[in-house]
Amino acid sequence: MKDPKRLSKIISYIILAPILAFFVAPILWLLVTPFSLRPSLFISISKPTLNNFIRVFQNKTAINAFKNSVIISVGVVLLVTICALFAAYVLSRHYFKGRDILLYILVLFSSIVTGVAAMVPIFMLNLRLGLIDKELGVILTIAGGMLPTSIFILKDFFDSIPRSFEEAALVDGSSPLQIMFKIFLPLSSKGIIVIAMLVFAQSWSNFLIPFILLRTHTKYPVSIAIYTFFTEVGVPDIGMISAYALLYTAPVIVMYFLVERKFGFSFYGGIKG
Amino acid sequence: MQKKYLIGKKAVVLLLIPALILISIFLIFPAIWVLKLGMTNETLTGIKAREPDFVGFENFLRIFSDRFFYNALRISLLFVFGSAIVGQAGLGMILALLTYRKSRRLRTTVQSIVILAWIIPEVVVAYLWIAFLDKDFGTLNVTLSWFGFEKVNWFYNHPILTIVLFNTWRGTAYSMLLFSAALETIPPSYLETADIIGTSAWRKFKDIVLPNIKSYIFTDLILITLWTFNVFTPYLLTGGGPAFKTELLPIYIYRNAFRYFKIGYGSAISTVVLLINLLLAIFYITLSRRKRT
Amino acid sequence: MPWVEFVNVVKRFSDVTAVNNVSFSIEKHDFFTLLGPSGCGKTTTLRLIAGLEIPDDGKIFIADQDVTYKLPKERNVAMVFQNYALYPHMTVRENISYPLVVRKIPKGEIEKRVRFVAESLQISQLLDRYPQQISGGQQQRVALARAMIQTPTVFLLDEPLSNLDAKLRLEARSFLKHLYTELGTAVVYVTHDQAEAMALSTKIAVMDNGCIKQIGSPKEIYNEPANIFVASFIGNPPMNIIPCKISDRHFLVGEQRLQLPIPLTELEEDAYLGIRPENIQIVTAQGDLRAQIFVIEPLGVETIITFNVDSFQLKCLAFEDDIPYKPGDMIWIRFRRDKIHIFDKDGNRIQGSETCDSH
């Protein structure tokens, strides 16, 4: 039996293979090297060891940076999730004059003002506010940048929840607070959790904002710590850096795949930009 | 439509205010303030740090005769064209087409791998590529040498190609996902009709697929252009070197403001980048509004 | 005093007037149906009763109380939404008892009433499931149960059958009619399906464009439609409406002259003649009009025959087993004299037009 589809299948595999190899190769190194006895820049497989991870946990700078990253990310997550939840609820459930203009301004500024394009005024603003070299400055700056997108995603999510749930509760005799806590929040909890995870992943990964706003080594989050590890003078400790990088990357990947399982890829796209 | 009971006027204001304050101070204000900063000769150190002078459009005029600016602009344009429009959109389209109407497992596998490159924190990604491209021990050169190729010093001999390849690898996921989603919106009956008529694969792509996902492609191109224009990660790979050969506009801003402490001049270049962003954003918003109506 | 009363109620949404000066009254024993095409203002009217919308003008009374500006929970109404609005994070039991929980009724009492309502709606076995685990028909009953548990003054039902498939809908309709006799209070029902309205209601208000076109019992609406809109909205297939000219006290339909002496004197030249499909007969002798058969659709019990009269297309319902015609045949048709409706050129029915029988 001849299957005309088989040929096209084989052709597509032949094209796919080198492309996938291109994507896999750099990542493979990250997965293999931390467990290697003699780590090098080449992907070399040897008897697995946890030695590199042990050295990470013995490194005070590395551990301290983890703590700083957690402080910054948790701060951003709390701030963004709560503010975005409030704002998105109002924008989804209440029409007021100027709402569409407000949304337009938010879309416009959130897409043009990137941390990269505005790094100079962002730095100067933090300088004038006395927030240079303070975690608070990093938290507020990242939060301000991520808020509009988070609001849009949450608003879209809220818009997809039929109003009739709240209206039914209203007719059934609920007070506004009961509607909020017994009906609306349970219905939208999925969306809120997703936003919180995405915001966490993004602020956890952020490099530029702490890079320009922080000066003291003990305040560096992991992103800056890794950068100083591989740019500092002398022979870099490849084993430790790769183990550290893997530990740093793991939560992002875990959160991402949790979100993906719940909502598919589309959700991530919105906030990534 | 007014829903009086769900929230009152006072509550509306109270709920909106925290978000609006944060956004106004940390997002909108810097974008406007940068204009004023760009009209001063403010520096981070020295006497001008305390009492900067107003210099009007002097900084902006200087940009036009600054060969480093033109260098950065040229590299940024090459970078956007090579890594975003050719690299990410092209490779994204190829991947979307190759996984279209294929088994779920194949698609999930391909997408997961490409997405990994997209979500790994940028500092880690930079280090992975430094290792990958290392002249003597990097995976790429070692693999190439097995096939008899000579080892290449990628960062030194092909600096622009290097960051273009890197950014293609980094960002293809978005285009691939968008195009995959776009392909899903084509009713299967369109392609099945073509199958019955006996249309060739290329004609199916040109006559049925392309016209149906045109608007997605525009959206994708504008967005990835905007994003790629605002990418800072190559700095972690090359620091802008060698000899300014990978100095993108964002890196040039960084050098002026944070290496030479020229806040005024850095702000002027920032303003230019923000204006380019503004053009792209207006283009994008108009397009997506038209699509909606 | 009426049980529910609307007095000149107006509701606008920015530049659209959804409800335009609507007045009606409902008695305590009424099954009152708001019937009309989508966008006619029927759902807005229902939401005004519930208190989910506040009128821009006019007054609303429920059980002798002015509730125009009252909150929904102060009106003691129960509502079933078109999509049922069953909370997906609560079990069926929690959904049904929710209205009592927020009103802080004692637990034992709630338990008793849930059991009673669940039994009378035959959903006792579903109480511990979640809404997404039960069928559409069951969801509809759960939504009814959540409404019934409240002993409200009025039940408000917003197209509760429209999400069910055709077979289930008929079943649910019968059940609803049976249930109504047990409720013992007024029901306000919104639908766009005229058959539902006819089958269930004691009183129907036909709405179009924010206005009530006619209020009456199903019989009145069917037999004496106030205007062309009502006439052509009710009945399946709907009433045939034929534009015609009146001259010399006779009707001119296209080229043909309809021998129909008219007792009415004040008639203008242009008018419309309305006749329901079941009131047209195909006759072998000379009838009223000459027609050519266009298509024949047998439906089992009845057969729909469509034919052309000059440039008009009419439908007739025949109940014979064998129709001895085929498309293309020229035939004579006859209108039942006591079933003819005459509408003036503005579409309003001329009272007493069905008495223009001459033979």
Short mmCIF file of N, CA and C in Angstrom, two decimals, chain C residues 13-105:
data_model
loop_
_atom_site.label_atom_id
_atom_site.label_comp_id
_atom_site.label_asym_id
_atom_site.label_seq_id
_atom_site.Cartn_x
_atom_site.Cartn_y
_atom_site.Cartn_z
N PHE C 13 -30.77 53.12 26.33
CA PHE C 13 -29.34 52.80 26.43
C PHE C 13 -28.63 53.71 25.45
N SER C 14 -27.89 54.66 25.96
CA SER C 14 -27.29 55.74 25.18
C SER C 14 -28.28 56.26 24.14
N ASP C 15 -28.21 55.87 22.87
CA ASP C 15 -29.13 56.47 21.91
C ASP C 15 -30.24 55.52 21.47
N VAL C 16 -30.28 54.34 22.09
CA VAL C 16 -31.32 53.38 21.72
C VAL C 16 -32.39 53.35 22.81
N THR C 17 -33.64 53.46 22.41
CA THR C 17 -34.72 53.33 23.38
C THR C 17 -35.17 51.88 23.38
N ALA C 18 -34.79 51.17 24.45
CA ALA C 18 -35.06 49.74 24.50
C ALA C 18 -36.50 49.47 24.89
N VAL C 19 -37.01 50.30 25.81
CA VAL C 19 -38.40 50.16 26.25
C VAL C 19 -39.03 51.53 26.14
N ASN C 20 -40.08 51.63 25.31
CA ASN C 20 -40.61 52.94 24.98
C ASN C 20 -42.04 53.09 25.48
N ASN C 21 -42.17 53.72 26.63
CA ASN C 21 -43.49 54.06 27.16
C ASN C 21 -44.39 52.83 27.28
N VAL C 22 -43.94 51.86 28.02
CA VAL C 22 -44.67 50.60 28.12
C VAL C 22 -45.52 50.57 29.39
N SER C 23 -46.75 50.19 29.24
CA SER C 23 -47.64 50.02 30.39
C SER C 23 -48.35 48.68 30.27
N PHE C 24 -48.46 47.96 31.37
CA PHE C 24 -49.27 46.74 31.39
C PHE C 24 -49.51 46.37 32.84
N SER C 25 -50.43 45.47 33.05
CA SER C 25 -50.61 44.98 34.41
C SER C 25 -50.81 43.48 34.38
N ILE C 26 -50.31 42.83 35.42
CA ILE C 26 -50.34 41.38 35.51
C ILE C 26 -51.07 41.00 36.79
N GLU C 27 -51.97 40.02 36.69
CA GLU C 27 -52.68 39.57 37.89
C GLU C 27 -51.89 38.45 38.56
N LYS C 28 -52.26 38.17 39.80
CA LYS C 28 -51.49 37.20 40.58
C LYS C 28 -51.49 35.81 39.95
N HIS C 29 -52.57 35.47 39.26
CA HIS C 29 -52.65 34.11 38.71
C HIS C 29 -52.14 34.03 37.27
N ASP C 30 -51.57 35.13 36.76
CA ASP C 30 -51.20 35.17 35.35
C ASP C 30 -49.88 34.47 35.04
N PHE C 31 -49.88 33.80 33.89
CA PHE C 31 -48.61 33.40 33.27
C PHE C 31 -48.46 34.37 32.12
N PHE C 32 -47.64 35.39 32.33
CA PHE C 32 -47.58 36.53 31.42
C PHE C 32 -46.33 36.40 30.55
N THR C 33 -46.54 36.37 29.24
CA THR C 33 -45.39 36.18 28.35
C THR C 33 -45.10 37.44 27.55
N LEU C 34 -43.84 37.83 27.56
CA LEU C 34 -43.38 38.91 26.69
C LEU C 34 -42.80 38.25 25.45
N LEU C 35 -43.47 38.50 24.30
CA LEU C 35 -43.10 37.79 23.09
C LEU C 35 -42.67 38.80 22.03
N GLY C 36 -41.58 38.49 21.34
CA GLY C 36 -41.15 39.40 20.28
C GLY C 36 -39.84 38.96 19.69
N PRO C 37 -39.44 39.57 18.58
CA PRO C 37 -38.16 39.20 17.97
C PRO C 37 -37.01 39.70 18.82
N SER C 38 -35.79 39.24 18.54
CA SER C 38 -34.66 39.66 19.37
C SER C 38 -34.45 41.16 19.20
N GLY C 39 -34.13 41.81 20.30
CA GLY C 39 -33.90 43.24 20.27
C GLY C 39 -35.16 44.07 20.39
N CYS C 40 -36.29 43.43 20.75
CA CYS C 40 -37.55 44.18 20.81
C CYS C 40 -37.76 44.81 22.17
N GLY C 41 -36.91 44.49 23.15
CA GLY C 41 -37.06 45.09 24.47
C GLY C 41 -37.69 44.18 25.50
N LYS C 42 -37.94 42.92 25.13
CA LYS C 42 -38.63 42.04 26.07
C LYS C 42 -37.74 41.67 27.26
N THR C 43 -36.46 41.38 26.99
CA THR C 43 -35.56 41.04 28.09
C THR C 43 -35.31 42.25 28.98
N THR C 44 -35.17 43.43 28.36
CA THR C 44 -34.99 44.64 29.17
C THR C 44 -36.19 44.84 30.08
N THR C 45 -37.40 44.59 29.56
CA THR C 45 -38.60 44.73 30.38
C THR C 45 -38.53 43.79 31.59
N LEU C 46 -38.09 42.56 31.33
CA LEU C 46 -37.97 41.59 32.42
C LEU C 46 -36.94 42.06 33.46
N ARG C 47 -35.81 42.59 32.95
CA ARG C 47 -34.75 43.06 33.85
C ARG C 47 -35.20 44.28 34.65
N LEU C 48 -36.12 45.05 34.07
CA LEU C 48 -36.68 46.18 34.80
C LEU C 48 -37.52 45.69 35.98
N ILE C 49 -38.24 44.59 35.76
CA ILE C 49 -39.03 44.02 36.85
C ILE C 49 -38.10 43.50 37.94
N ALA C 50 -36.99 42.88 37.51
CA ALA C 50 -36.06 42.29 38.47
C ALA C 50 -35.30 43.37 39.23
N GLY C 51 -35.19 44.57 38.65
CA GLY C 51 -34.39 45.61 39.28
C GLY C 51 -32.96 45.61 38.80
N LEU C 52 -32.67 44.85 37.75
CA LEU C 52 -31.32 44.85 37.19
C LEU C 52 -31.11 46.08 36.31
N GLU C 53 -32.22 46.71 35.91
CA GLU C 53 -32.15 47.99 35.21
C GLU C 53 -33.09 48.95 35.94
N ILE C 54 -32.74 50.22 35.87
CA ILE C 54 -33.58 51.24 36.48
C ILE C 54 -34.19 52.05 35.35
N PRO C 55 -35.51 52.25 35.34
CA PRO C 55 -36.13 52.97 34.22
C PRO C 55 -35.74 54.45 34.21
N ASP C 56 -35.73 55.03 33.00
CA ASP C 56 -35.45 56.44 32.88
C ASP C 56 -36.71 57.25 33.19
N ASP C 57 -37.85 56.60 33.02
CA ASP C 57 -39.11 57.29 33.25
C ASP C 57 -40.17 56.24 33.58
N GLY C 58 -41.23 56.65 34.28
CA GLY C 58 -42.31 55.73 34.57
C GLY C 58 -42.19 55.08 35.94
N LYS C 59 -43.16 54.24 36.25
CA LYS C 59 -43.20 53.61 37.57
C LYS C 59 -43.44 52.11 37.45
N ILE C 60 -42.87 51.36 38.40
CA ILE C 60 -43.08 49.92 38.44
C ILE C 60 -43.61 49.55 39.82
N PHE C 61 -44.70 48.77 39.84
CA PHE C 61 -45.27 48.32 41.12
C PHE C 61 -45.25 46.80 41.18
N ILE C 62 -44.86 46.28 42.34
CA ILE C 62 -45.01 44.85 42.57
C ILE C 62 -45.76 44.68 43.88
N ALA C 63 -46.84 43.95 43.85
CA ALA C 63 -47.67 43.71 45.03
C ALA C 63 -47.98 45.02 45.76
N ASP C 64 -48.49 45.97 45.03
CA ASP C 64 -48.94 47.26 45.57
C ASP C 64 -47.82 48.17 46.05
N GLN C 65 -46.59 47.74 45.89
CA GLN C 65 -45.48 48.57 46.37
C GLN C 65 -44.79 49.21 45.18
N ASP C 66 -44.42 50.48 45.33
CA ASP C 66 -43.65 51.13 44.29
C ASP C 66 -42.20 50.65 44.41
N VAL C 67 -41.74 49.85 43.44
CA VAL C 67 -40.38 49.30 43.53
C VAL C 67 -39.46 49.95 42.49
N THR C 68 -39.91 51.02 41.85
CA THR C 68 -39.17 51.59 40.72
C THR C 68 -37.68 51.74 41.01
N TYR C 69 -37.36 52.23 42.20
CA TYR C 69 -35.93 52.47 42.50
C TYR C 69 -35.41 51.52 43.58
N LYS C 70 -36.09 50.41 43.78
CA LYS C 70 -35.66 49.46 44.82
C LYS C 70 -34.56 48.54 44.29
N LEU C 71 -33.72 48.07 45.20
CA LEU C 71 -32.69 47.09 44.83
C LEU C 71 -33.35 45.75 44.48
N PRO C 72 -32.69 44.94 43.66
CA PRO C 72 -33.28 43.64 43.31
C PRO C 72 -33.65 42.83 44.54
N LYS C 73 -32.78 42.84 45.56
CA LYS C 73 -33.06 41.95 46.68
C LYS C 73 -34.22 42.45 47.53
N GLU C 74 -34.61 43.73 47.34
CA GLU C 74 -35.75 44.25 48.10
C GLU C 74 -37.08 43.97 47.40
N ARG C 75 -37.02 43.34 46.23
CA ARG C 75 -38.25 43.17 45.46
C ARG C 75 -38.88 41.79 45.65
N ASN C 76 -38.12 40.89 46.26
CA ASN C 76 -38.58 39.52 46.44
C ASN C 76 -39.05 38.89 45.13
N VAL C 77 -38.16 38.94 44.14
CA VAL C 77 -38.46 38.25 42.88
C VAL C 77 -37.43 37.14 42.70
N ALA C 78 -37.75 36.16 41.86
CA ALA C 78 -36.78 35.11 41.54
C ALA C 78 -36.66 35.07 40.04
N MET C 79 -35.44 34.85 39.56
CA MET C 79 -35.24 34.93 38.12
C MET C 79 -34.45 33.71 37.64
N VAL C 80 -34.87 33.19 36.48
CA VAL C 80 -34.11 32.13 35.82
C VAL C 80 -33.53 32.75 34.55
N PHE C 81 -32.20 32.72 34.44
CA PHE C 81 -31.53 33.36 33.31
C PHE C 81 -31.47 32.42 32.11
N GLN C 82 -31.30 33.05 30.97
CA GLN C 82 -31.27 32.28 29.73
C GLN C 82 -30.17 31.21 29.77
N ASN C 83 -28.98 31.59 30.29
CA ASN C 83 -27.90 30.60 30.39
C ASN C 83 -27.89 29.93 31.76
N TYR C 84 -28.95 30.12 32.51
CA TYR C 84 -29.20 29.54 33.85
C TYR C 84 -28.33 30.16 34.94
N ALA C 85 -27.11 30.65 34.61
CA ALA C 85 -26.23 31.27 35.60
C ALA C 85 -26.07 30.40 36.84
N LEU C 86 -25.91 29.10 36.64
CA LEU C 86 -25.60 28.23 37.77
C LEU C 86 -24.13 28.40 38.09
N TYR C 87 -23.81 28.67 39.35
CA TYR C 87 -22.42 28.94 39.71
C TYR C 87 -21.59 27.67 39.56
N PRO C 88 -20.57 27.70 38.71
CA PRO C 88 -19.83 26.47 38.42
C PRO C 88 -19.00 25.98 39.61
N HIS C 89 -18.72 26.89 40.56
CA HIS C 89 -17.89 26.46 41.70
C HIS C 89 -18.72 25.95 42.86
N MET C 90 -20.04 25.85 42.66
CA MET C 90 -20.89 25.33 43.73
C MET C 90 -21.61 24.08 43.24
N THR C 91 -21.90 23.16 44.17
CA THR C 91 -22.67 21.98 43.80
C THR C 91 -24.12 22.40 43.55
N VAL C 92 -24.87 21.46 43.01
CA VAL C 92 -26.29 21.73 42.77
C VAL C 92 -26.97 22.14 44.08
N ARG C 93 -26.65 21.42 45.15
CA ARG C 93 -27.26 21.74 46.44
C ARG C 93 -26.92 23.16 46.87
N GLU C 94 -25.62 23.52 46.74
CA GLU C 94 -25.20 24.86 47.14
C GLU C 94 -25.83 25.93 46.26
N ASN C 95 -25.98 25.61 44.98
CA ASN C 95 -26.63 26.54 44.08
C ASN C 95 -28.07 26.79 44.50
N ILE C 96 -28.79 25.70 44.77
CA ILE C 96 -30.21 25.85 45.09
C ILE C 96 -30.38 26.59 46.41
N SER C 97 -29.51 26.28 47.38
CA SER C 97 -29.72 26.89 48.69
C SER C 97 -29.12 28.30 48.80
N TYR C 98 -28.36 28.72 47.76
CA TYR C 98 -27.67 30.00 47.86
C TYR C 98 -28.59 31.18 48.23
N PRO C 99 -29.77 31.32 47.59
CA PRO C 99 -30.63 32.47 47.94
C PRO C 99 -31.03 32.46 49.42
N LEU C 100 -31.17 31.27 49.98
CA LEU C 100 -31.55 31.21 51.40
C LEU C 100 -30.35 31.47 52.29
N VAL C 101 -29.17 31.02 51.86
CA VAL C 101 -27.96 31.22 52.65
C VAL C 101 -27.68 32.71 52.80
N VAL C 102 -27.76 33.46 51.68
CA VAL C 102 -27.46 34.89 51.80
C VAL C 102 -28.54 35.62 52.59
N ARG C 103 -29.73 35.02 52.70
CA ARG C 103 -30.77 35.66 53.51
C ARG C 103 -30.74 35.15 54.95
N LYS C 104 -29.72 34.35 55.25
CA LYS C 104 -29.48 33.87 56.61
C LYS C 104 -30.65 33.09 57.21
N ILE C 105 -31.23 32.21 56.39
CA ILE C 105 -32.27 31.30 56.87
C ILE C 105 -31.56 30.18 57.65
#
